[in-house]
Structure formats: C-alpha cells, structure tokens
C-alpha cells in the first residue's frame, strides 16, 4: 500500500513508524511494525449522522425513522410498502447494508459477518500513564482485524471485525448482541493492553458487516429495473467512503452522466459467493482457519500449510495474504 501510494506520487500520505514510536504513541508494545497515515482523522459516527439528517431536513428531505420497508414493487413508479403506509418514487436507492439480502440480485454478492466493539469508561489518567494521548486511531493487519481509538472523554473503544458468519438472509436483531464476537474483541483488547486488565468494560455492541468478494463496494442499477439503484458492500469501512458513495448514488438517481456515474466502481461485476448451504459451511470453515492463522502469527508460531491454503480462500481485505 505504501509503495503503491509512492508510485502514484502520493508518498506523503503514509510514513513508516518504528517499533519504539509505535509503543510510545499507542501505549502498547504489542505492535511489531506500523505505518502512520498522516492525513487520517476520526469522526463521531452518531454526530455525523445527526448532522447530515439536520442538513437534509433543511433541504426539504422527509425522514421516517423506525419505518421498515416490507415490500418493494418494481412498477414505474416503484412502490415501497410499510406497515402503515406506502411511498411511490420514480427512483429508489437501496442502501440497506446486510439487509440488502432481501433483493434477489444482490443476495450472492456479499456475506454478512459480525463486527463487535467494547468500550471502557472514561480513563484519561490511565491513557496519560501509558502515553496514548494523541488521538491515534489504530488498526492492525489481521484477517480478523482489530481497530481501536480513544474518545475525547478518555475512553478506549476497541473493536474486532471478521466475526462470525451469518446464514444468507436479512440479519435478525441478534446480530446486535453477539456474545462470541464481544468475547473475541474483549480478548484482543486485553492482549494489546494488558496493563489495563483492571479496567472494566462499560459498553459492548456488535453489528453486521456486508463483505464483498474483493472488499470493494457495489454500486449500480438492477439490470431489469434501472430505476432501482443500490449501494452496498462497504466491507466494514463505510464511513469515510460514504462521501464518494453518496455522490455516485445521487448521480445515478438523477440519471447524470458524469465522473461519479461513469467509473469502474459503477455496475461492475464482482465474483459472487456460492449458494447456501455451501457458503455458510465453507465460509465458517475458512473463517475458523483465519482465526487460527492470526493467533499463531501473533504467538510467532508456524502456521500449518493447510491453514495457509484455506485462509487464502477468504475474500480479499486488509490482510496481507503473503
Ligand atoms: C461494530 C462495527 C464497527 C465499525 N467500525 C467502523 C469504522 O471504524 N470505520 C468505518 O468506516 N466503518 C465501520 N463500520 C462499518 C460501517 O458501520 C458501515 O460500513 C456503514 O455503516 C455502512 O453504511 P450503510 O449506509 O451502507 O449501512 P448502514 O449504516 O447499516 O445503514 C443501513 C440502514 O438501512 C436500514 N434498513 C435495513 N433494512 C431496511 C428496510 N427493510 N426498511 C428500512 N430501512 C432498512 C437499517 O436499519 C440501517 O439504518 C463498523 C461496523 C460495525 C458493525
């Protein structure tokens, strides 16, 4: 990634960080090597959502929260049916994350996996003790990736992706309370920050990630219903790219021909996942292998050739397959 950025003349984005600097800035000596993304930043996702909604409302957009679309009729105009009413629209944008499994054309384009986060209470003094005071947000290169940051009030939020695989279909409420995912995130938090072993966890949460085969999002129009537009498959990294995704979806909805609608991300063909039950059984096996491979690499134990081979079947992502 660093070399690719350099080749493209954007070498200023990344800077290699020594092990000493890593330990000093992250407060943990568990990291082996690292890269600092100098232009990165963090957002408070709820505040971002609330602010966007406020602006949208000012522009005349009507927002109906807690209103599930039960059926989408692909007539022209399309009709979206909810429990207590319906909406007709010339164009419809499907941006329903893992719940897009209800659309037959999209069902095999992604798998739904869990991601889980845990949060400490505010511990600003402890952060000062370990030296993690610069607001660094950190992510590692495990296939079952971990990601962690501090908050302004001095909490640590620590998450783990690449969690359990869900059987094809719309996720149920249970996806928000996955005890296994939360246990795995907790274990990695305790491993990276053993000096905070006495700090309790104030909050835990899990959620669905829709992961495409090549980890890139899918944006386009349904082939037999070009008035139905979709933007899905952010593979666990949807917050920052949603800006680009929003422009693409807006361009498609307005029927514009411009650089946002005429590029390689739009209407691309990605490799599809196999049908069930093959996908769930095969995917769960590959996922268990990835976990084992990550654990042996962390412990500096050799990985078996079987595990290396099976782990290579996983969708591309943040991990280094070499
Ligand atoms: C624990 C966790 C940590 C994460 N951390 C990060 C991170 O650090 N950085 C990052 O970039 N990304 C992160 N992500 C991923 C990020 O949340 C997603 O990529 C992003 O939210 C995807 O945006 P979206 O608009 O496609 O889907 P969502 O934000 O999930 O929105 C989809 C919406 O569609 C609604 N919906 C579904 N079905 C229907 C229906 N039938 N009718 C009406 N509404 C419906 C849902 O209720 C939901 O509100 C994380 C995800 C999880 C779960």
XYZ file of C-alpha atoms and ligand atoms in Angstrom:
375
model
C 0.000 0.000 0.000
C 2.827 2.349 0.949
C 4.713 1.504 -2.246
C 1.581 1.900 -4.372
C 0.968 5.363 -2.891
C 4.575 6.325 -3.629
C 4.267 5.116 -7.229
C 1.199 7.309 -7.639
C 3.102 10.328 -6.343
C 1.189 10.381 -3.030
C 4.026 9.182 -0.834
C 3.209 11.948 1.648
C 0.131 10.047 2.828
C 1.977 7.264 4.642
C 5.005 7.263 6.898
C 6.698 4.151 8.269
C 6.803 4.168 12.067
C 9.456 2.458 14.185
C 8.536 -0.028 16.865
C 9.658 2.453 19.530
C 7.481 5.256 18.192
C 4.560 2.844 17.905
C 4.899 1.794 21.548
C 5.170 5.420 22.640
C 2.151 6.673 20.706
C -0.189 3.699 21.110
C 0.710 2.884 24.707
C 1.228 -0.787 23.816
C 4.351 -2.753 22.974
C 2.362 -5.488 21.210
C 2.767 -3.879 17.784
C 5.613 -5.120 15.602
C 5.743 -2.553 12.798
C 3.483 0.183 11.612
C 2.539 2.852 9.152
C 1.155 6.239 10.092
C -1.494 7.615 7.758
C -0.730 11.278 8.144
C -3.971 12.632 6.663
C -6.313 10.439 8.653
C -8.896 11.596 11.150
C -11.717 10.223 13.248
C -15.402 11.034 13.402
C -18.135 10.523 15.967
C -20.486 8.466 13.798
C -23.690 9.360 15.614
C -22.973 13.088 15.495
C -22.130 12.762 11.803
C -25.468 11.023 11.166
C -27.464 13.547 13.188
C -25.766 16.498 11.462
C -26.367 15.049 7.990
C -30.027 14.475 8.866
C -30.363 18.090 10.051
C -28.950 19.407 6.774
C -31.109 17.048 4.712
C -34.246 18.201 6.551
C -33.334 21.837 5.919
C -33.166 20.998 2.223
C -36.695 19.594 2.378
C -35.973 15.876 2.742
C -38.565 13.982 4.797
C -37.067 11.313 7.038
C -39.136 8.481 8.529
C -37.203 6.610 11.179
C -38.220 3.210 12.570
C -40.258 2.563 9.441
C -39.378 -0.725 7.841
C -39.957 -1.188 4.130
C -41.757 -4.535 3.942
C -42.019 -4.785 0.149
C -40.631 -3.063 -2.909
C -42.778 -3.229 -6.042
C -40.696 -2.623 -9.139
C -43.506 -0.901 -11.036
C -42.944 2.533 -12.558
C -43.151 4.479 -10.379
C -41.922 1.996 -7.796
C -43.945 1.452 -4.635
C -42.395 0.907 -1.205
C -44.799 -0.605 1.280
C -44.510 -0.143 5.018
C -46.820 -1.314 7.795
C -48.825 1.905 7.904
C -48.362 3.499 4.527
C -46.601 3.435 1.203
C -44.345 5.682 -0.843
C -44.212 5.914 -4.617
C -40.987 7.006 -6.261
C -39.505 7.324 -9.744
C -36.160 6.105 -8.423
C -35.344 4.034 -5.361
C -31.937 3.723 -3.717
C -31.280 0.509 -1.789
C -28.619 1.274 0.822
C -29.627 -1.239 3.435
C -26.273 -2.853 4.191
C -26.583 -6.569 5.048
C -30.387 -6.321 4.868
C -29.987 -5.979 1.076
C -30.042 -9.800 1.137
C -33.799 -9.418 0.551
C -33.041 -8.289 -3.026
C -32.548 -11.495 -5.081
C -29.979 -9.915 -7.462
C -27.784 -8.813 -4.546
C -28.103 -11.836 -2.283
C -24.997 -13.643 -3.513
C -22.834 -10.550 -3.869
C -21.837 -10.394 -0.206
C -21.597 -12.299 3.035
C -22.817 -10.920 6.317
C -20.199 -11.167 9.052
C -20.200 -9.758 12.544
C -18.091 -6.950 13.961
C -18.043 -6.224 17.680
C -16.847 -3.358 19.848
C -16.227 -2.872 23.535
C -15.718 0.441 25.360
C -14.111 1.324 28.667
C -15.423 4.045 30.987
C -13.517 7.366 30.770
C -9.924 6.649 31.931
C -7.971 9.786 30.879
C -5.377 9.370 33.674
C -4.625 5.793 32.631
C -4.259 6.905 28.995
C -1.813 9.579 30.141
C 0.115 6.917 32.096
C 0.594 4.719 29.009
C 1.140 7.692 26.671
C -1.822 7.213 24.293
C -2.883 10.842 24.304
C -2.558 11.947 20.670
C -5.941 10.648 19.465
C -4.295 7.949 17.338
C -6.797 5.554 15.753
C -5.234 2.190 15.154
C -5.967 -0.844 13.035
C -3.913 -3.993 12.610
C -3.428 -6.325 9.661
C -5.013 -9.480 10.993
C -7.582 -11.036 8.669
C -9.898 -10.838 11.678
C -8.911 -7.196 12.002
C -8.875 -5.242 15.249
C -9.428 -1.469 15.363
C -9.190 0.883 18.327
C -9.260 4.522 19.257
C -9.672 6.865 22.161
C -12.522 9.330 22.629
C -12.457 12.939 23.767
C -13.656 11.973 27.230
C -10.817 9.454 27.553
C -12.459 6.114 26.786
C -10.947 3.373 24.700
C -13.207 1.885 22.047
C -11.813 -1.411 20.810
C -13.348 -3.460 18.011
C -12.818 -6.674 16.118
C -14.106 -7.433 12.627
C -14.201 -10.623 10.594
C -16.532 -12.064 13.203
C -18.975 -14.939 12.850
C -20.594 -15.602 9.521
C -24.371 -15.351 9.221
C -26.518 -17.613 7.052
C -27.802 -15.839 3.950
C -30.794 -13.608 4.615
C -31.704 -10.417 6.407
C -29.933 -10.279 9.780
C -32.146 -10.528 12.838
C -31.930 -8.367 15.973
C -29.474 -10.947 17.395
C -26.736 -9.514 15.153
C -26.501 -6.551 17.556
C -25.793 -8.761 20.572
C -23.263 -11.393 19.537
C -21.654 -12.735 22.739
C -18.917 -14.634 20.868
C -17.854 -11.570 18.843
C -17.831 -9.461 22.006
C -15.734 -12.101 23.780
C -13.211 -12.113 20.902
C -12.988 -8.293 20.887
C -12.510 -8.306 24.669
C -9.747 -10.924 24.436
C -7.840 -8.843 21.861
C -8.291 -5.688 23.962
C -6.835 -7.481 26.984
C -3.960 -8.842 24.860
C -2.995 -5.441 23.419
C -3.465 -3.518 26.679
C -2.557 -5.996 29.480
C -1.658 -3.074 31.766
C -5.375 -2.096 31.772
C -6.517 -5.531 32.944
C -8.305 -3.983 35.938
C -10.324 -1.563 33.758
C -13.906 -2.817 33.333
C -15.838 -2.599 30.078
C -18.694 -0.133 30.269
C -20.382 -0.971 26.971
C -20.396 -3.657 24.295
C -22.070 -3.817 20.913
C -21.973 -5.863 17.719
C -23.351 -5.295 14.241
C -23.475 -6.611 10.682
C -20.841 -6.023 8.009
C -21.628 -6.878 4.403
C -18.464 -8.125 2.856
C -17.989 -8.451 -0.904
C -15.545 -10.850 -2.512
C -12.931 -8.195 -3.247
C -13.856 -5.922 -0.325
C -14.854 -3.090 -2.656
C -18.392 -1.692 -2.566
C -21.002 -2.441 -5.201
C -22.915 0.475 -6.686
C -25.187 0.412 -9.702
C -28.639 -0.229 -11.078
C -30.576 -3.512 -11.040
C -30.272 -4.883 -14.624
C -34.004 -5.411 -15.318
C -35.104 -2.439 -13.233
C -32.783 0.503 -13.921
C -34.885 2.766 -11.680
C -33.784 0.671 -8.676
C -30.286 1.745 -7.602
C -28.089 0.101 -4.999
C -25.030 0.976 -2.921
C -23.890 -1.822 -0.647
C -20.855 -3.832 0.439
C -18.665 -1.433 2.381
C -16.894 -4.398 3.974
C -16.537 -2.747 7.358
C -15.067 0.528 6.093
C -18.084 2.516 5.054
C -17.892 5.785 6.948
C -15.274 7.698 5.003
C -16.081 6.293 1.521
C -19.787 7.090 2.050
C -18.942 10.538 0.693
C -17.957 9.027 -2.638
C -20.804 6.500 -2.427
C -23.299 9.307 -1.824
C -22.132 11.215 -4.886
C -22.332 8.092 -7.050
C -25.819 7.186 -5.810
C -27.049 10.771 -6.218
C -25.660 10.855 -9.765
C -27.323 7.547 -10.648
C -30.641 8.614 -9.092
C -30.617 11.823 -11.124
C -29.620 9.974 -14.310
C -26.478 12.088 -14.678
C -23.577 11.103 -16.916
C -20.502 12.354 -15.101
C -17.344 11.068 -13.489
C -19.262 9.895 -10.426
C -21.511 7.663 -12.504
C -19.056 6.645 -15.218
C -16.209 4.926 -13.430
C -15.032 1.429 -12.581
C -16.999 1.232 -9.339
C -20.387 1.566 -11.052
C -22.190 -1.559 -12.339
C -19.050 -3.637 -12.008
C -19.186 -7.415 -11.909
C -17.652 -8.875 -8.784
C -17.111 -12.526 -8.022
C -20.196 -13.969 -6.327
C -20.336 -16.232 -3.314
C -21.607 -19.819 -3.709
C -25.224 -20.638 -2.809
C -26.285 -21.966 0.592
C -25.572 -24.166 2.433
C -22.143 -24.246 0.763
C -21.461 -20.602 1.502
C -22.215 -20.839 5.207
C -20.377 -24.121 5.773
C -17.364 -23.240 3.591
C -17.253 -19.653 4.870
C -17.382 -20.733 8.521
C -14.534 -23.192 7.913
C -12.406 -20.517 6.215
C -13.197 -18.060 8.994
C -12.132 -20.532 11.710
C -8.900 -21.072 9.775
C -8.272 -17.317 9.564
C -8.693 -17.032 13.324
C -6.218 -19.880 13.891
C -3.707 -18.352 11.431
C -3.988 -14.927 13.102
C -3.491 -16.463 16.547
C -0.403 -18.444 15.515
C 1.125 -15.410 13.815
C 0.585 -13.299 16.932
C 2.194 -16.016 19.069
C 5.008 -16.296 16.498
C 4.188 -19.966 15.890
C 4.432 -21.504 12.426
C 1.128 -21.686 10.504
C 0.277 -25.072 9.013
C 0.190 -25.265 5.209
C -3.452 -26.400 5.401
C -4.404 -23.241 7.297
C -2.381 -21.039 4.943
C -4.090 -22.616 1.934
C -7.598 -22.392 3.379
C -7.082 -18.818 4.603
C -6.249 -17.814 1.037
C -9.834 -18.649 0.058
C -11.078 -15.750 2.185
C -12.269 -12.579 0.449
C -9.515 -10.036 -0.087
C -9.272 -7.385 2.561
C -6.926 -5.619 4.856
C -4.795 -8.670 5.487
C -1.511 -9.392 3.774
C -2.030 -12.721 2.012
C 1.689 -13.264 1.668
C -19.107 -2.751 15.283
C -18.844 -2.010 13.986
C -17.757 -1.161 13.880
C -17.491 -0.477 12.703
N -16.424 0.378 12.638
C -16.188 1.086 11.515
C -15.124 2.002 11.452
O -14.369 2.169 12.400
N -14.919 2.687 10.294
C -15.723 2.504 9.207
O -15.509 3.147 8.171
N -16.761 1.639 9.247
C -17.003 0.923 10.369
N -18.039 0.036 10.409
C -18.789 -0.207 9.174
C -19.804 0.881 8.916
O -20.677 0.946 10.016
C -20.564 0.506 7.628
O -19.655 0.352 6.559
C -21.570 1.586 7.250
O -22.443 1.847 8.317
C -22.366 1.127 6.059
O -23.248 2.156 5.729
P -24.608 1.835 5.026
O -25.319 3.143 4.890
O -24.337 1.016 3.799
O -25.396 0.880 6.025
P -25.963 1.183 7.493
O -25.255 2.296 8.150
O -26.043 -0.140 8.214
O -27.441 1.668 7.175
C -28.388 0.786 6.595
C -29.735 1.216 7.138
O -30.760 0.536 6.415
C -31.805 0.281 7.330
N -32.660 -0.772 6.784
C -32.374 -2.067 6.550
N -33.429 -2.725 6.036
C -34.420 -1.804 5.932
C -35.787 -1.866 5.469
N -36.341 -3.000 5.000
N -36.529 -0.717 5.532
C -35.986 0.448 6.001
N -34.697 0.563 6.436
C -33.944 -0.548 6.407
C -31.066 -0.155 8.592
O -31.932 -0.039 9.710
C -29.937 0.847 8.616
O -30.284 2.008 9.320
C -18.339 -0.664 11.576
C -19.444 -1.512 11.687
C -19.698 -2.184 12.872
C -20.903 -3.096 12.957
